[in-house]
PDB file of C-alpha atoms in Angstrom:
ATOM      1  CA  ALA A   1       7.040  13.124   9.165  1.00 71.00           C
ATOM      2  CA  GLN A   2       4.457  14.497   6.895  1.00 77.00           C
ATOM      3  CA  SER A   3       3.219  18.081   7.150  1.00 88.00           C
ATOM      4  CA  VAL A   4       0.599  20.282   5.656  1.00 93.00           C
ATOM      5  CA  THR A   5       1.001  24.084   5.178  1.00 94.00           C
ATOM      6  CA  GLN A   6      -1.768  26.509   4.505  1.00 96.00           C
ATOM      7  CA  PRO A   7       0.105  29.723   4.049  1.00 95.00           C
ATOM      8  CA  ASP A   8      -2.995  32.034   4.178  1.00 94.00           C
ATOM      9  CA  ILE A   9      -4.485  32.368   7.569  1.00 93.00           C
ATOM     10  CA  HIS A  10      -7.161  34.784   6.475  1.00 95.00           C
ATOM     11  CA  ILE A  11      -8.575  35.505   3.085  1.00 97.00           C
ATOM     12  CA  THR A  12     -11.245  38.099   2.134  1.00 97.00           C
ATOM     13  CA  VAL A  13     -13.011  38.035  -1.192  1.00 97.00           C
ATOM     14  CA  SER A  14     -16.002  39.816  -2.571  1.00 97.00           C
ATOM     15  CA  GLU A  15     -18.990  37.700  -3.361  1.00 96.00           C
ATOM     16  CA  GLY A  16     -18.957  36.611  -6.994  1.00 97.00           C
ATOM     17  CA  ALA A  17     -15.185  36.781  -7.171  1.00 97.00           C
ATOM     18  CA  SER A  18     -13.009  33.688  -7.695  1.00 97.00           C
ATOM     19  CA  LEU A  19     -11.172  32.034  -4.916  1.00 97.00           C
ATOM     20  CA  GLU A  20      -8.045  29.975  -4.513  1.00 97.00           C
ATOM     21  CA  LEU A  21      -6.912  28.474  -1.251  1.00 98.00           C
ATOM     22  CA  ARG A  22      -3.395  27.153  -1.088  1.00 98.00           C
ATOM     23  CA  CYS A  23      -2.250  23.823   0.462  1.00 97.00           C
ATOM     24  CA  ASN A  24       1.285  22.427   0.324  1.00 96.00           C
ATOM     25  CA  TYR A  25       2.206  19.101   1.849  1.00 92.00           C
ATOM     26  CA  SER A  26       5.495  17.451   2.654  1.00 89.00           C
ATOM     27  CA  TYR A  27       5.678  13.800   2.049  1.00 75.00           C
ATOM     28  CA  GLY A  28       7.775  11.527  -0.213  1.00 64.00           C
ATOM     29  CA  ALA A  29       5.180   9.219  -1.595  1.00 72.00           C
ATOM     30  CA  THR A  30       1.852   9.990  -3.139  1.00 72.00           C
ATOM     31  CA  PRO A  31      -0.453  11.209  -0.504  1.00 84.00           C
ATOM     32  CA  TYR A  32      -4.133  10.998  -0.106  1.00 88.00           C
ATOM     33  CA  LEU A  33      -5.502  14.650   0.090  1.00 92.00           C
ATOM     34  CA  PHE A  34      -8.647  16.165   1.464  1.00 93.00           C
ATOM     35  CA  TRP A  35     -10.292  19.535   1.828  1.00 96.00           C
ATOM     36  CA  TYR A  36     -12.815  19.928   4.697  1.00 96.00           C
ATOM     37  CA  VAL A  37     -14.957  23.041   5.565  1.00 96.00           C
ATOM     38  CA  GLN A  38     -15.886  24.054   9.076  1.00 92.00           C
ATOM     39  CA  SER A  39     -18.573  26.480   9.890  1.00 88.00           C
ATOM     40  CA  PRO A  40     -18.506  28.217  13.269  1.00 83.00           C
ATOM     41  CA  GLY A  41     -19.379  25.757  16.073  1.00 77.00           C
ATOM     42  CA  GLN A  42     -19.866  22.965  13.694  1.00 80.00           C
ATOM     43  CA  GLY A  43     -17.969  19.844  12.727  1.00 84.00           C
ATOM     44  CA  LEU A  44     -15.972  19.310   9.427  1.00 90.00           C
ATOM     45  CA  GLN A  45     -17.707  18.536   6.239  1.00 93.00           C
ATOM     46  CA  LEU A  46     -15.818  16.938   3.458  1.00 93.00           C
ATOM     47  CA  LEU A  47     -15.610  18.999   0.268  1.00 96.00           C
ATOM     48  CA  LEU A  48     -13.492  16.771  -1.889  1.00 94.00           C
ATOM     49  CA  LYS A  49     -10.728  14.174  -1.951  1.00 92.00           C
ATOM     50  CA  TYR A  50      -7.914  12.971  -4.147  1.00 91.00           C
ATOM     51  CA  PHE A  51      -6.677   9.293  -3.912  1.00 86.00           C
ATOM     52  CA  SER A  52      -5.456   8.696  -7.444  1.00 83.00           C
ATOM     53  CA  GLY A  53      -6.301   9.214 -11.148  1.00 85.00           C
ATOM     54  CA  ASP A  54      -7.350  12.522 -12.606  1.00 87.00           C
ATOM     55  CA  THR A  55      -5.495  15.265 -10.787  1.00 90.00           C
ATOM     56  CA  LEU A  56      -8.518  17.729 -11.081  1.00 95.00           C
ATOM     57  CA  VAL A  57     -11.028  16.777  -8.559  1.00 95.00           C
ATOM     58  CA  GLN A  58     -14.696  18.060  -8.406  1.00 96.00           C
ATOM     59  CA  GLY A  59     -16.236  18.447  -5.073  1.00 96.00           C
ATOM     60  CA  ILE A  60     -19.546  19.713  -3.492  1.00 95.00           C
ATOM     61  CA  LYS A  61     -20.776  23.190  -3.511  1.00 94.00           C
ATOM     62  CA  GLY A  62     -18.961  24.072  -6.749  1.00 96.00           C
ATOM     63  CA  PHE A  63     -15.427  23.549  -5.417  1.00 97.00           C
ATOM     64  CA  GLU A  64     -12.592  21.824  -7.190  1.00 97.00           C
ATOM     65  CA  ALA A  65      -8.998  21.164  -6.358  1.00 97.00           C
ATOM     66  CA  GLU A  66      -5.951  20.301  -8.415  1.00 96.00           C
ATOM     67  CA  PHE A  67      -3.213  17.915  -7.385  1.00 94.00           C
ATOM     68  CA  LYS A  68       0.251  18.987  -8.564  1.00 93.00           C
ATOM     69  CA  ARG A  69       2.853  16.632  -7.741  1.00 90.00           C
ATOM     70  CA  SER A  70       5.803  18.770  -8.909  1.00 90.00           C
ATOM     71  CA  GLN A  71       4.709  21.534  -6.570  1.00 92.00           C
ATOM     72  CA  SER A  72       3.425  19.306  -3.812  1.00 92.00           C
ATOM     73  CA  SER A  73       0.195  21.300  -3.817  1.00 95.00           C
ATOM     74  CA  PHE A  74      -3.430  20.699  -3.586  1.00 96.00           C
ATOM     75  CA  ASN A  75      -5.122  24.072  -4.041  1.00 97.00           C
ATOM     76  CA  LEU A  76      -8.778  24.595  -3.634  1.00 98.00           C
ATOM     77  CA  ARG A  77     -10.678  26.714  -6.137  1.00 98.00           C
ATOM     78  CA  LYS A  78     -14.091  28.093  -6.755  1.00 98.00           C
ATOM     79  CA  PRO A  79     -14.938  30.312  -9.687  1.00 97.00           C
ATOM     80  CA  SER A  80     -17.593  32.361  -7.952  1.00 97.00           C
ATOM     81  CA  VAL A  81     -17.871  32.719  -4.236  1.00 97.00           C
ATOM     82  CA  HIS A  82     -21.142  32.934  -2.395  1.00 96.00           C
ATOM     83  CA  TRP A  83     -21.613  34.628   0.913  1.00 95.00           C
ATOM     84  CA  SER A  84     -22.465  31.189   2.500  1.00 94.00           C
ATOM     85  CA  ASP A  85     -19.049  29.978   1.681  1.00 96.00           C
ATOM     86  CA  ALA A  86     -17.634  32.026   4.699  1.00 96.00           C
ATOM     87  CA  ALA A  87     -16.125  29.402   6.861  1.00 96.00           C
ATOM     88  CA  GLU A  88     -12.752  27.953   7.827  1.00 94.00           C
ATOM     89  CA  TYR A  89     -11.169  25.582   5.303  1.00 97.00           C
ATOM     90  CA  PHE A  90      -8.785  22.811   6.195  1.00 95.00           C
ATOM     91  CA  CYS A  91      -6.503  20.779   3.937  1.00 96.00           C
ATOM     92  CA  ALA A  92      -5.554  17.299   5.264  1.00 93.00           C
ATOM     93  CA  VAL A  93      -3.200  14.577   4.081  1.00 90.00           C
ATOM     94  CA  GLY A  94      -3.046  10.899   4.746  1.00 85.00           C
ATOM     95  CA  PHE A  95      -0.794   8.137   3.306  1.00 76.00           C
ATOM     96  CA  THR A  96      -0.492   4.502   2.923  1.00 68.00           C
ATOM     97  CA  GLY A  97       1.056   2.917   6.002  1.00 65.00           C
ATOM     98  CA  GLY A  98       0.200   5.981   7.977  1.00 63.00           C
ATOM     99  CA  GLY A  99      -2.189   4.222  10.228  1.00 64.00           C
ATOM    100  CA  ASN A 100      -5.141   6.115   8.764  1.00 74.00           C
ATOM    101  CA  LYS A 101      -4.396   9.296  10.661  1.00 83.00           C
ATOM    102  CA  LEU A 102      -4.786  12.561   8.906  1.00 89.00           C
ATOM    103  CA  THR A 103      -2.513  15.408   9.324  1.00 90.00           C
ATOM    104  CA  PHE A 104      -4.231  18.816   8.983  1.00 93.00           C
ATOM    105  CA  GLY A 105      -3.134  22.246   8.100  1.00 94.00           C
ATOM    106  CA  THR A 106      -3.857  25.130  10.462  1.00 92.00           C
ATOM    107  CA  GLY A 107      -6.721  26.275   8.296  1.00 94.00           C
ATOM    108  CA  THR A 108      -7.664  29.317   6.277  1.00 96.00           C
ATOM    109  CA  GLN A 109     -10.446  31.542   7.501  1.00 95.00           C
ATOM    110  CA  LEU A 110     -12.581  32.810   4.582  1.00 97.00           C
ATOM    111  CA  LYS A 111     -14.512  36.040   4.809  1.00 97.00           C
ATOM    112  CA  VAL A 112     -16.811  37.036   2.030  1.00 97.00           C
ATOM    113  CA  GLU A 113     -17.727  40.687   1.477  1.00 96.00           C
ATOM    114  CA  LEU A 114     -21.134  41.514   0.089  1.00 90.00           C
TER     115      LEU A 114
ATOM    116  CA  ASN B   1     -28.861   7.786   7.544  1.00 53.00           C
ATOM    117  CA  ALA B   2     -27.463   9.398  10.595  1.00 72.00           C
ATOM    118  CA  GLY B   3     -23.958  10.825  10.496  1.00 89.00           C
ATOM    119  CA  VAL B   4     -21.381  10.577  13.334  1.00 93.00           C
ATOM    120  CA  MET B   5     -22.983  11.426  16.647  1.00 94.00           C
ATOM    121  CA  GLN B   6     -21.031  13.020  19.507  1.00 96.00           C
ATOM    122  CA  ASN B   7     -22.205  13.889  22.969  1.00 96.00           C
ATOM    123  CA  PRO B   8     -22.330  15.969  24.877  1.00 96.00           C
ATOM    124  CA  ARG B   9     -21.861  18.857  22.477  1.00 95.00           C
ATOM    125  CA  HIS B  10     -20.614  21.117  25.294  1.00 96.00           C
ATOM    126  CA  LEU B  11     -18.981  20.014  28.571  1.00 98.00           C
ATOM    127  CA  VAL B  12     -17.813  22.152  31.409  1.00 98.00           C
ATOM    128  CA  ARG B  13     -15.536  20.578  34.071  1.00 98.00           C
ATOM    129  CA  ARG B  14     -13.509  21.978  36.997  1.00 97.00           C
ATOM    130  CA  ARG B  15      -9.835  21.352  37.280  1.00 97.00           C
ATOM    131  CA  GLY B  16      -9.318  17.813  38.636  1.00 97.00           C
ATOM    132  CA  GLN B  17     -12.559  16.336  37.441  1.00 98.00           C
ATOM    133  CA  GLU B  18     -13.099  13.662  34.829  1.00 98.00           C
ATOM    134  CA  ALA B  19     -14.363  14.254  31.296  1.00 98.00           C
ATOM    135  CA  ARG B  20     -15.991  11.552  29.335  1.00 98.00           C
ATOM    136  CA  LEU B  21     -16.714  12.112  25.651  1.00 98.00           C
ATOM    137  CA  ARG B  22     -18.829   9.862  23.538  1.00 98.00           C
ATOM    138  CA  CYS B  23     -18.858   9.061  19.874  1.00 97.00           C
ATOM    139  CA  SER B  24     -21.205   6.859  17.896  1.00 96.00           C
ATOM    140  CA  PRO B  25     -19.859   6.234  14.372  1.00 95.00           C
ATOM    141  CA  MET B  26     -21.950   6.267  11.117  1.00 93.00           C
ATOM    142  CA  LYS B  27     -23.930   3.105  10.537  1.00 91.00           C
ATOM    143  CA  GLY B  28     -21.661   0.375   9.007  1.00 88.00           C
ATOM    144  CA  HIS B  29     -18.457   2.141  10.085  1.00 90.00           C
ATOM    145  CA  SER B  30     -16.067   0.169  12.336  1.00 89.00           C
ATOM    146  CA  HIS B  31     -13.154   2.598  12.409  1.00 91.00           C
ATOM    147  CA  VAL B  32     -13.117   5.479  14.777  1.00 94.00           C
ATOM    148  CA  TYR B  33     -10.588   8.371  15.137  1.00 95.00           C
ATOM    149  CA  TRP B  34     -10.344  11.225  17.739  1.00 97.00           C
ATOM    150  CA  TYR B  35      -8.779  14.497  17.017  1.00 97.00           C
ATOM    151  CA  ARG B  36      -8.285  17.560  19.136  1.00 96.00           C
ATOM    152  CA  GLN B  37      -8.578  21.184  18.005  1.00 92.00           C
ATOM    153  CA  LEU B  38      -7.054  23.761  20.238  1.00 89.00           C
ATOM    154  CA  PRO B  39      -8.109  27.406  19.709  1.00 81.00           C
ATOM    155  CA  GLU B  40      -6.674  28.911  16.600  1.00 77.00           C
ATOM    156  CA  GLU B  41      -5.219  25.640  15.536  1.00 80.00           C
ATOM    157  CA  GLY B  42      -5.893  22.759  13.152  1.00 83.00           C
ATOM    158  CA  LEU B  43      -7.017  19.396  14.221  1.00 91.00           C
ATOM    159  CA  LYS B  44      -4.432  17.133  15.710  1.00 94.00           C
ATOM    160  CA  PHE B  45      -4.828  13.292  15.590  1.00 94.00           C
ATOM    161  CA  MET B  46      -5.019  11.521  18.929  1.00 96.00           C
ATOM    162  CA  VAL B  47      -6.013   7.933  18.450  1.00 95.00           C
ATOM    163  CA  TYR B  48      -7.434   5.467  15.977  1.00 93.00           C
ATOM    164  CA  LEU B  49      -9.551   2.519  17.155  1.00 93.00           C
ATOM    165  CA  GLN B  50     -11.455  -0.431  15.677  1.00 92.00           C
ATOM    166  CA  LYS B  51     -13.918  -2.472  17.651  1.00 89.00           C
ATOM    167  CA  GLU B  52     -12.268  -3.506  20.968  1.00 88.00           C
ATOM    168  CA  ASN B  53      -8.806  -2.530  19.665  1.00 92.00           C
ATOM    169  CA  ILE B  54      -6.541   0.504  19.791  1.00 93.00           C
ATOM    170  CA  ILE B  55      -4.703   0.646  16.470  1.00 90.00           C
ATOM    171  CA  ASP B  56      -2.724   3.805  16.753  1.00 90.00           C
ATOM    172  CA  GLU B  57      -2.562   5.921  19.860  1.00 93.00           C
ATOM    173  CA  SER B  58       0.594   7.967  18.866  1.00 91.00           C
ATOM    174  CA  GLY B  59      -1.158  11.329  19.353  1.00 92.00           C
ATOM    175  CA  MET B  60      -2.529  10.650  22.801  1.00 95.00           C
ATOM    176  CA  PRO B  61      -0.916  12.324  25.700  1.00 94.00           C
ATOM    177  CA  LYS B  62       0.915   9.737  27.842  1.00 91.00           C
ATOM    178  CA  GLU B  63      -0.976  10.547  31.063  1.00 95.00           C
ATOM    179  CA  ARG B  64      -4.638  11.150  31.987  1.00 97.00           C
ATOM    180  CA  PHE B  65      -6.033  10.307  28.382  1.00 98.00           C
ATOM    181  CA  SER B  66      -7.592   7.044  27.442  1.00 97.00           C
ATOM    182  CA  ALA B  67      -9.820   5.825  24.711  1.00 97.00           C
ATOM    183  CA  GLU B  68     -11.906   2.744  24.110  1.00 96.00           C
ATOM    184  CA  PHE B  69     -14.270   1.372  21.352  1.00 96.00           C
ATOM    185  CA  PRO B  70     -16.204  -1.479  23.031  1.00 93.00           C
ATOM    186  CA  LYS B  71     -17.875  -4.288  21.152  1.00 90.00           C
ATOM    187  CA  GLU B  72     -21.265  -2.709  21.951  1.00 90.00           C
ATOM    188  CA  GLY B  73     -21.863   0.959  22.421  1.00 92.00           C
ATOM    189  CA  PRO B  74     -20.050   4.117  21.459  1.00 96.00           C
ATOM    190  CA  SER B  75     -16.385   5.055  21.597  1.00 97.00           C
ATOM    191  CA  ILE B  76     -15.358   6.801  24.797  1.00 98.00           C
ATOM    192  CA  LEU B  77     -12.475   9.330  25.160  1.00 98.00           C
ATOM    193  CA  ARG B  78     -11.765   9.760  28.788  1.00 98.00           C
ATOM    194  CA  ILE B  79      -9.774  12.563  30.273  1.00 98.00           C
ATOM    195  CA  GLN B  80      -8.861  12.202  33.992  1.00 98.00           C
ATOM    196  CA  GLN B  81      -7.951  15.090  36.345  1.00 98.00           C
ATOM    197  CA  VAL B  82      -8.586  17.713  33.641  1.00 98.00           C
ATOM    198  CA  VAL B  83      -6.439  20.818  33.446  1.00 97.00           C
ATOM    199  CA  ARG B  84      -7.149  24.188  31.821  1.00 95.00           C
ATOM    200  CA  GLY B  85      -4.933  23.152  28.876  1.00 94.00           C
ATOM    201  CA  ASP B  86      -7.293  20.362  28.047  1.00 96.00           C
ATOM    202  CA  SER B  87      -9.947  23.001  26.996  1.00 96.00           C
ATOM    203  CA  ALA B  88     -10.472  22.304  23.344  1.00 96.00           C
ATOM    204  CA  ALA B  89     -12.873  20.930  20.786  1.00 94.00           C
ATOM    205  CA  TYR B  90     -12.720  17.109  20.537  1.00 97.00           C
ATOM    206  CA  PHE B  91     -13.790  15.636  17.184  1.00 96.00           C
ATOM    207  CA  CYS B  92     -14.657  12.152  16.382  1.00 96.00           C
ATOM    208  CA  ALA B  93     -14.514  10.704  12.889  1.00 94.00           C
ATOM    209  CA  SER B  94     -15.389   7.366  11.415  1.00 93.00           C
ATOM    210  CA  SER B  95     -14.711   5.418   8.306  1.00 90.00           C
ATOM    211  CA  ARG B  96     -16.072   2.245   6.775  1.00 86.00           C
ATOM    212  CA  THR B  97     -12.698   0.605   5.992  1.00 76.00           C
ATOM    213  CA  ALA B  98      -9.022   1.319   6.051  1.00 65.00           C
ATOM    214  CA  GLU B  99      -8.293   0.151   2.495  1.00 60.00           C
ATOM    215  CA  GLY B 100      -5.098   1.555   1.114  1.00 53.00           C
ATOM    216  CA  GLY B 101      -4.193   3.104   4.385  1.00 50.00           C
ATOM    217  CA  THR B 102      -6.691   5.791   4.240  1.00 55.00           C
ATOM    218  CA  ASP B 103     -10.405   5.859   3.747  1.00 76.00           C
ATOM    219  CA  THR B 104     -12.647   8.849   3.873  1.00 84.00           C
ATOM    220  CA  GLN B 105     -13.278   9.927   7.416  1.00 89.00           C
ATOM    221  CA  TYR B 106     -16.522  11.548   8.286  1.00 90.00           C
ATOM    222  CA  PHE B 107     -16.580  13.878  11.239  1.00 92.00           C
ATOM    223  CA  GLY B 108     -18.993  14.524  14.047  1.00 93.00           C
ATOM    224  CA  PRO B 109     -20.055  17.925  15.344  1.00 92.00           C
ATOM    225  CA  GLY B 110     -17.479  17.866  18.152  1.00 94.00           C
ATOM    226  CA  THR B 111     -17.563  18.170  21.861  1.00 96.00           C
ATOM    227  CA  ARG B 112     -16.329  21.535  23.307  1.00 95.00           C
ATOM    228  CA  LEU B 113     -14.610  20.979  26.595  1.00 97.00           C
ATOM    229  CA  THR B 114     -14.136  23.914  28.920  1.00 97.00           C
ATOM    230  CA  VAL B 115     -12.112  23.512  32.037  1.00 97.00           C
ATOM    231  CA  LEU B 116     -12.768  26.087  34.697  1.00 96.00           C
TER     232      LEU B 116
END
């Protein structure tokens, strides 16, 4: 069965610093990969997705992610973090034949210091 | 263009009562998914439905939980005889299609169920 690992439970960065959130997946074929953000008490908002093609994906709010097949990774990056980026970030994976269900990582809580 | 709607946003039930959670997908979306988020955990898939059909219920507990998506009206997730362990946030998502096995799922704000 596929799995998603987000090794960092909590990350704290200073406003204006760069950010990288790690995501590793376990699945044999090419997965479909997503990053969602969840603010406290809110639902999930899609930041970006990778289905195929260019392995560097641009998303909303200045985020980008790079799919690296050799490392089974899909890390999320932002060059300069804003205080409003403080939230919980979830990586998710789906795959062809998987019945459309997404498997989520356990999330990374981002704190931004002013 | 309204997003995925869920109600109620917060629901309090006593042990043994029934909880009924509603989800209206985005306009034009005919695929609905339910996920559960336990405290300090990620989302876990429960069930995937299309209009009048359950496509995948591999994540649903075998007892007390059921889901439907009728021809008319919202999708309903029903939990009978709730227990404290059912306390969680329940999220609904919808997608337009299921092409290629996965299409982008858009999430609602969730229903936070508390069982006393």
